[in-house]
Short mmCIF file of C-alpha atoms and ligand atoms in Angstrom, two decimals:
data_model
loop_
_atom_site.label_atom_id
_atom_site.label_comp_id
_atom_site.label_asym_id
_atom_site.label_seq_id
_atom_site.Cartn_x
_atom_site.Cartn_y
_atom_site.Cartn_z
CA UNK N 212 189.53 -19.89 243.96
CA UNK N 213 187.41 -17.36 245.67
CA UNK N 214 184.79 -15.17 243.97
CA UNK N 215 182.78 -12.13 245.56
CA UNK N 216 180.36 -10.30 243.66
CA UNK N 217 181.10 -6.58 243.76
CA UNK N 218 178.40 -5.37 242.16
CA UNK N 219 175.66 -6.87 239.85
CA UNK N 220 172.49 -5.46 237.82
CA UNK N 221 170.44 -7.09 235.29
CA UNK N 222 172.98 -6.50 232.18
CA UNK N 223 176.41 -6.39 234.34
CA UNK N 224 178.47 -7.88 236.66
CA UNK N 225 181.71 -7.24 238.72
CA UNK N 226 183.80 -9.88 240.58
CA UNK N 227 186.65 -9.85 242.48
CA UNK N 228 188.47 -13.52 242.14
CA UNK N 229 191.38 -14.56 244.06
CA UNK N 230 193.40 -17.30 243.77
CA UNK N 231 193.71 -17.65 239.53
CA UNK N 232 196.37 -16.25 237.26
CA UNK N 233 196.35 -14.36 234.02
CA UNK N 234 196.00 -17.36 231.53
CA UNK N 235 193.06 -18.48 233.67
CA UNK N 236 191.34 -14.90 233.67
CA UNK N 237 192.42 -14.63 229.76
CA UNK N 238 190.87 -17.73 228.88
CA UNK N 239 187.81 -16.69 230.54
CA UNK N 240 187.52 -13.40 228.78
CA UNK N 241 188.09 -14.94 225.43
CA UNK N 242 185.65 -17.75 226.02
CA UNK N 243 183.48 -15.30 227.10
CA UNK N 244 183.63 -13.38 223.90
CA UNK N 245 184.05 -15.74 221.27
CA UNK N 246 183.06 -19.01 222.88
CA UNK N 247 180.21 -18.79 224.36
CA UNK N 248 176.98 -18.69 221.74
CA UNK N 249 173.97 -16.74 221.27
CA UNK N 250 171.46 -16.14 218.78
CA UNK N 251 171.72 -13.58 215.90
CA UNK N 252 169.70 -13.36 211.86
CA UNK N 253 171.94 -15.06 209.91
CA UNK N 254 169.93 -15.07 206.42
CA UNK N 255 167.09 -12.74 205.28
CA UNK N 256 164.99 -12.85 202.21
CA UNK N 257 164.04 -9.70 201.26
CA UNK N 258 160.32 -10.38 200.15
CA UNK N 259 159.43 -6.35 199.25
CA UNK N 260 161.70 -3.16 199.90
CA UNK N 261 160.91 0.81 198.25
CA UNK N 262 163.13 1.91 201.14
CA UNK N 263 166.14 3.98 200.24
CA UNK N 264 168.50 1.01 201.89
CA UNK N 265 169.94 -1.82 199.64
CA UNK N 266 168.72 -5.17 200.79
CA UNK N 267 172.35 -6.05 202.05
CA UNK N 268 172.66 -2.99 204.54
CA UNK N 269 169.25 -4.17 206.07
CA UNK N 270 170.01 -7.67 206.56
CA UNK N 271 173.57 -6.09 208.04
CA UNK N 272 172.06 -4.45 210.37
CA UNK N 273 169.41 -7.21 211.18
CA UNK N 274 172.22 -9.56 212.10
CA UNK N 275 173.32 -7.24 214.82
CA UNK N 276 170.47 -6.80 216.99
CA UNK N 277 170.74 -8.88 219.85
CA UNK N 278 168.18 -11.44 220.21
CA UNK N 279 167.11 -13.21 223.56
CA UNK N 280 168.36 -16.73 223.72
CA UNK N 281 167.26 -20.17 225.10
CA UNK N 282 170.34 -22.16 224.62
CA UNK N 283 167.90 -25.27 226.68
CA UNK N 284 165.74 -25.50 223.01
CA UNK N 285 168.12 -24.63 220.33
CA UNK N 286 171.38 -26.42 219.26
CA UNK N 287 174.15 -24.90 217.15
CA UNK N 288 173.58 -25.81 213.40
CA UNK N 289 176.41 -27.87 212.98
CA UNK N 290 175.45 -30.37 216.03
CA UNK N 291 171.63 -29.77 215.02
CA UNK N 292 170.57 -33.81 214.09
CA UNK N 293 168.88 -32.55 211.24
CA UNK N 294 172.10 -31.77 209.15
CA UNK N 295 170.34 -29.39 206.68
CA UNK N 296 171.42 -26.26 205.70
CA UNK N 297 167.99 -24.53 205.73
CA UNK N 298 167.71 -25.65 210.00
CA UNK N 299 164.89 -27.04 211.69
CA UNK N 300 162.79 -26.47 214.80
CA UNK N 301 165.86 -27.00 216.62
CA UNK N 302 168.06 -24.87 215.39
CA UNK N 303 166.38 -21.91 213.63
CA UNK N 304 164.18 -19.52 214.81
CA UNK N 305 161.88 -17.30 211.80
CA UNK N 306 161.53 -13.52 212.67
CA UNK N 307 159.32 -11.47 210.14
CA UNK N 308 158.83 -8.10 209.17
CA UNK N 309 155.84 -6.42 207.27
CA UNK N 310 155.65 -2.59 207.48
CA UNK N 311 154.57 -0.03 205.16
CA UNK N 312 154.79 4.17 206.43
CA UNK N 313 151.63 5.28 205.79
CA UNK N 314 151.43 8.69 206.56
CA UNK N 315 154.60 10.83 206.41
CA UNK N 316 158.50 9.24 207.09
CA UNK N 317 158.01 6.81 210.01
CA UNK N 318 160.89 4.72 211.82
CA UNK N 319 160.54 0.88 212.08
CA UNK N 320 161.78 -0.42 215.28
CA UNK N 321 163.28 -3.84 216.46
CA UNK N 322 159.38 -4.28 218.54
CA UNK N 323 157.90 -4.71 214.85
CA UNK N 324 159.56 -8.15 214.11
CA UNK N 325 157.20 -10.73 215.10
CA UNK N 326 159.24 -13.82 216.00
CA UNK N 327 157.66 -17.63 215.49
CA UNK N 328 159.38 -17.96 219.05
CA UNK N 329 157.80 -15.58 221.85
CA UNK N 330 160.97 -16.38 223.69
CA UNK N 331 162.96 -15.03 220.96
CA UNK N 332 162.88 -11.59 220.67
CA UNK N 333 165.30 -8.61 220.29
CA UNK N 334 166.72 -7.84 223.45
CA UNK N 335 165.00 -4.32 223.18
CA UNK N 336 161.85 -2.87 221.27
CA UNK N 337 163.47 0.61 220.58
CA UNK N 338 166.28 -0.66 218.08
CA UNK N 339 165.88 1.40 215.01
CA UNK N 340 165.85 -0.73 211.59
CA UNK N 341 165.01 1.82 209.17
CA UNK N 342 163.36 5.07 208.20
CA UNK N 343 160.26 4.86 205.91
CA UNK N 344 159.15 7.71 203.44
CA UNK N 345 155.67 7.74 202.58
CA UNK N 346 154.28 4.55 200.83
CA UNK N 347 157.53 3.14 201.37
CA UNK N 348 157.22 -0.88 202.07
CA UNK N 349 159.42 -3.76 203.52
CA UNK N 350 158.39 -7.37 204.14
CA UNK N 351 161.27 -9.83 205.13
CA UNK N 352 161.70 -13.10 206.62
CA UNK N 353 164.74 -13.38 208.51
CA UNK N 354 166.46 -16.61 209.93
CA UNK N 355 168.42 -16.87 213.30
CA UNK N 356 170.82 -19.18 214.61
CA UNK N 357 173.06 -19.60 217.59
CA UNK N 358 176.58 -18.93 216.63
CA UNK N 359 180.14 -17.83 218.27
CA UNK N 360 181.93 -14.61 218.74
CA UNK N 361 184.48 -16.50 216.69
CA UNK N 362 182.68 -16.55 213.64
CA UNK N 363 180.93 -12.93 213.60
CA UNK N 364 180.58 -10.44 216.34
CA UNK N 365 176.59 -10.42 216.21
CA UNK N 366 177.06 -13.73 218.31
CA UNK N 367 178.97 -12.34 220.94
CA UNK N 368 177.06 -12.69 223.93
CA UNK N 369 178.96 -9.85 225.34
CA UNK N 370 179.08 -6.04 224.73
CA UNK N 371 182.15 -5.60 227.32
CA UNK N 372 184.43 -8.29 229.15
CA UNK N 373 187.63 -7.14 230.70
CA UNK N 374 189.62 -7.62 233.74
CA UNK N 375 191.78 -6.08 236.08
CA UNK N 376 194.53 -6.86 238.35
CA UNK N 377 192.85 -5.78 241.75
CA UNK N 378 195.26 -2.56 243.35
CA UNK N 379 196.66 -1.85 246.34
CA UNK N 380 197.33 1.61 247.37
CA UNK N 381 199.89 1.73 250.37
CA UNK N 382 200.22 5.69 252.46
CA UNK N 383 203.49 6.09 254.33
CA UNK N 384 201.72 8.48 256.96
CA UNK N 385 205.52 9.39 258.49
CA UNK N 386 206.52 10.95 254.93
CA UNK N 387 203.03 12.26 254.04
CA UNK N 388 202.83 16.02 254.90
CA UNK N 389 199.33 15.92 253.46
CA UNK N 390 200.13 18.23 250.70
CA UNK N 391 196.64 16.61 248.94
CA UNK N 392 199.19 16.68 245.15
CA UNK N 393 198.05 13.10 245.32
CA UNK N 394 194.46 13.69 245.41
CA UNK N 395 194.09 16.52 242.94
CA UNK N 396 195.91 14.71 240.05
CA UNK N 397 194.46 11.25 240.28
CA UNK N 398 191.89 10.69 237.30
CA UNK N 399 189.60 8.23 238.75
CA UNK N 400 188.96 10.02 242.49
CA UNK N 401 190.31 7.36 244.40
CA UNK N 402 191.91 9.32 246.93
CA UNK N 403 190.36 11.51 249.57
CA UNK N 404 192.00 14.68 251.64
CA UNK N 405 190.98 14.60 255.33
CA UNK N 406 192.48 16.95 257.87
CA UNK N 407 195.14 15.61 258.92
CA UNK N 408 195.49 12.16 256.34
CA UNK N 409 195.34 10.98 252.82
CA UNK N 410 191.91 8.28 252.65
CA UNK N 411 191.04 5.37 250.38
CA UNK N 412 187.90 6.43 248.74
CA UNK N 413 187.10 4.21 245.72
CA UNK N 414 189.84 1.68 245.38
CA UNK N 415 188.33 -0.37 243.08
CA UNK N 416 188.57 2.52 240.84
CA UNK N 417 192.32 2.65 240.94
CA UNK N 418 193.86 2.04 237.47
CA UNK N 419 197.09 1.91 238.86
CA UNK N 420 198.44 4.52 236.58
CA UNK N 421 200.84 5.57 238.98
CA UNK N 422 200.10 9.64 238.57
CA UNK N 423 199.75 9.85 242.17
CA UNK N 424 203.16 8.04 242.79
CA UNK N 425 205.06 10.85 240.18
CA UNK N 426 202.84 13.73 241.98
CA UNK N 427 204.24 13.15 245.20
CA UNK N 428 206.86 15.61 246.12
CA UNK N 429 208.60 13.49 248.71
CA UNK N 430 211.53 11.18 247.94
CA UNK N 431 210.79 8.57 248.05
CA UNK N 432 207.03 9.02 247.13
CA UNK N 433 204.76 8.34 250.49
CA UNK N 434 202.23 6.82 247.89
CA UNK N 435 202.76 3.40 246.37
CA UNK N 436 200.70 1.75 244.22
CA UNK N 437 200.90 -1.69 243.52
CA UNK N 438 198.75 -4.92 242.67
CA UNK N 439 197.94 -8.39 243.92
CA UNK N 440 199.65 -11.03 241.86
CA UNK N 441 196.37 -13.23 242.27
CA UNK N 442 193.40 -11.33 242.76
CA UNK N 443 191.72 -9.66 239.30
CA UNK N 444 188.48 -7.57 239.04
CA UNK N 445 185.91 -9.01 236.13
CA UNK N 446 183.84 -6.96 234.40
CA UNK N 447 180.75 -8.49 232.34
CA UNK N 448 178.43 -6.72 230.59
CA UNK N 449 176.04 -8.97 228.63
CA UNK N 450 174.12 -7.88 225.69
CA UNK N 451 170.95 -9.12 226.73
CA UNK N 452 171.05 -11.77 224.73
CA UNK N 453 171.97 -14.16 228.02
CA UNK N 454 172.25 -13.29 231.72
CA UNK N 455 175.79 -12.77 232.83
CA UNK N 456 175.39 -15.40 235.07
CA UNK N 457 174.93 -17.96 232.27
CA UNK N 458 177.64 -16.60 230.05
CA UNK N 459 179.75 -17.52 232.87
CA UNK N 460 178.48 -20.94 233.43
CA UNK N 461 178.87 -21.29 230.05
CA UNK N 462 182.27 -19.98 229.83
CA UNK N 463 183.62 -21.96 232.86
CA UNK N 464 182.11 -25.40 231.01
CA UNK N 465 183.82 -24.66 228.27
CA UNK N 466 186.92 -24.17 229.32
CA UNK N 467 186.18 -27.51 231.50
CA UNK N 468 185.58 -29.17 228.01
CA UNK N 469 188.63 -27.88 226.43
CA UNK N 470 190.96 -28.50 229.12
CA UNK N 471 189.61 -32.25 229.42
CA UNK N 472 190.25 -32.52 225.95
CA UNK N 473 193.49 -31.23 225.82
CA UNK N 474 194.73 -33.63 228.54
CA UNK N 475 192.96 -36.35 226.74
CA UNK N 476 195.33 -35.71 223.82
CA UNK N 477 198.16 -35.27 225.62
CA UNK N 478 197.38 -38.71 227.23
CA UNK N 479 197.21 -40.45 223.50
CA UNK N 480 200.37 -38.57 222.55
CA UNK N 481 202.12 -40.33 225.43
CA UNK N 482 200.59 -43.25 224.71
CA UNK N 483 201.69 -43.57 221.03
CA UNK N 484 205.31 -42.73 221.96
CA UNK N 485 205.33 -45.70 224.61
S1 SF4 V 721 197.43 5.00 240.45
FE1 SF4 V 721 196.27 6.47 239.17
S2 SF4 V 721 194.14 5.88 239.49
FE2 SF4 V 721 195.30 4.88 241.13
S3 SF4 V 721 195.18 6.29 242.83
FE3 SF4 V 721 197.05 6.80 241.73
S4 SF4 V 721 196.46 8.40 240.27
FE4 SF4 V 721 194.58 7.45 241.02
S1 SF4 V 722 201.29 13.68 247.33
FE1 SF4 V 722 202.56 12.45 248.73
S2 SF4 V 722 202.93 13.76 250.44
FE2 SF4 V 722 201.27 14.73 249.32
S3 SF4 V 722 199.44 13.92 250.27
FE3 SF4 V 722 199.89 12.53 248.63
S4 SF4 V 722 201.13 10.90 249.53
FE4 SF4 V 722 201.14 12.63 250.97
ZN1 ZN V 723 168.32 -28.50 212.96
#
């Protein structure tokens, strides 16, 4: 397998790998959604609230603001030692909230829950909560855990994960009379008009929709478009909750895990039919 990073910013990543198939990349997507855990409020008790919102829409939208996680600290509940329900140090983190509007409506933002854990925090300051009228109060303690895509969508570590076959784009310059029908209709400006040829401009934008290929007026088309059978663009865009370089760490031991596993049972099976 080969991997080059195509481009890569705090929150996202793109990769081009070659060499791996489409249950490989699919079982890295899914992992990567629903797999792979973060922290999220997972129980609030609503202490005082004169806001407009019923407790249960608060702690709703609580639960989805994504926290910053140290998966080093905490362990998932159910492999916590402690076997409580209420959690320990180890696998719960208290966040609380105590805000009143004192002058006019005012909106509370994510910044104003104060977490026992400086390490974690929501992923962003300026996620609204609610809006206050004068005199209005709320005081909460809220409880987060690390938890999977699998079981609620607040844990997934991921707001985007997709991937793409990776395109090729092939321009029979003998047909092409440069009649630029090519250029004008494709959606995603890959291609490029020069004087006397047809250029790649942005191939990694191609979505191989094949509009170009219908566009062209020769017979038979001097456009194809086509795609490598082993080479996929992935597209990661984390949360915030964990760098996208650790979701797919992560990912990739898991899938190591579960693959181990799987042989291991396979192995058994064998072994009880001998
Ligand atoms: S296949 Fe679609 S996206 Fe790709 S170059 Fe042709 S028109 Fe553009
Ligand atoms: S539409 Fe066909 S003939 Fe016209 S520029 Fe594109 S590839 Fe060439
Ligand atoms: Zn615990």
């Amino acid at each position: 397998m080969e991997i080059e990073v195509l481009e890569k910013n705090d929150k996202t990543v793109r990769l081009l790998i070659r060499g791996v198939d489409v249950p490989f990349m699919n079982a890295l997507r899914r992992i990567a959604i629903a797999e792979v855990p973060s922290m999220a409020i997972d129980e609030v008790v609503i202490l005082e609230n004169s806001s407009i919102l019923q407790d249960e829409i608060i702690a709703h939208r609580l639960g989805l603001i994504p926290l910053k996680t140290d998966l080093d600290s905490y362990n998932l509940p159910e492999e916590c030692p402690c076997k409580s329900e209420f959690g320990c140090n180890l696998c719960r983190v208290t966040l609380t909230l105590d805000v009143e509007s004192k002058e006019g409506t005012s909106t509370v933002y994510s910044s104003e829950l104060i977490s026992e854990n400086p390490d974690i925090t929501p992923v962003s300051d300026k996620i609204p909560i609610i809006k206050l009228a004068k005199e209005q109060k709320l005081r909460l303690e809220a409880y987060a855990r690390l938890g999977k895509g699998k079981n609620h969508a607040k844990w997934q570590p991921v707001s985007m994960c997709t991937y793409k076959y990776f395109p090729k784009i092939k321009i029979n310059a003998k047909n092409c009379n440069v009649c630029g029908e090519c250029v004008t209709i494709c959606p995603r400006k890959v291609l490029a008009k020069k004087e006397k040829s047809i250029e790649i401009r942005d191939l990694m934008a191609c979505t191989m929709c094949q509009d170009c290929v219908d566009a062209c007026p020769q017979n038979p088309p001097a456009i194809e478009v086509n795609w490598e059978k082993d080479a996929f663009i992935l597209n990661i865009e984390s949360t915030g909750a964990l760098s996208v370089e650790r979701i797919l760490l992560e990912a990739i031991k898991i899938l190591d895990n579960q693959i181990k596993e799987f042989e291991s049972q396979i192995e058994m099976e064998e072994n009880e039919k001998n």
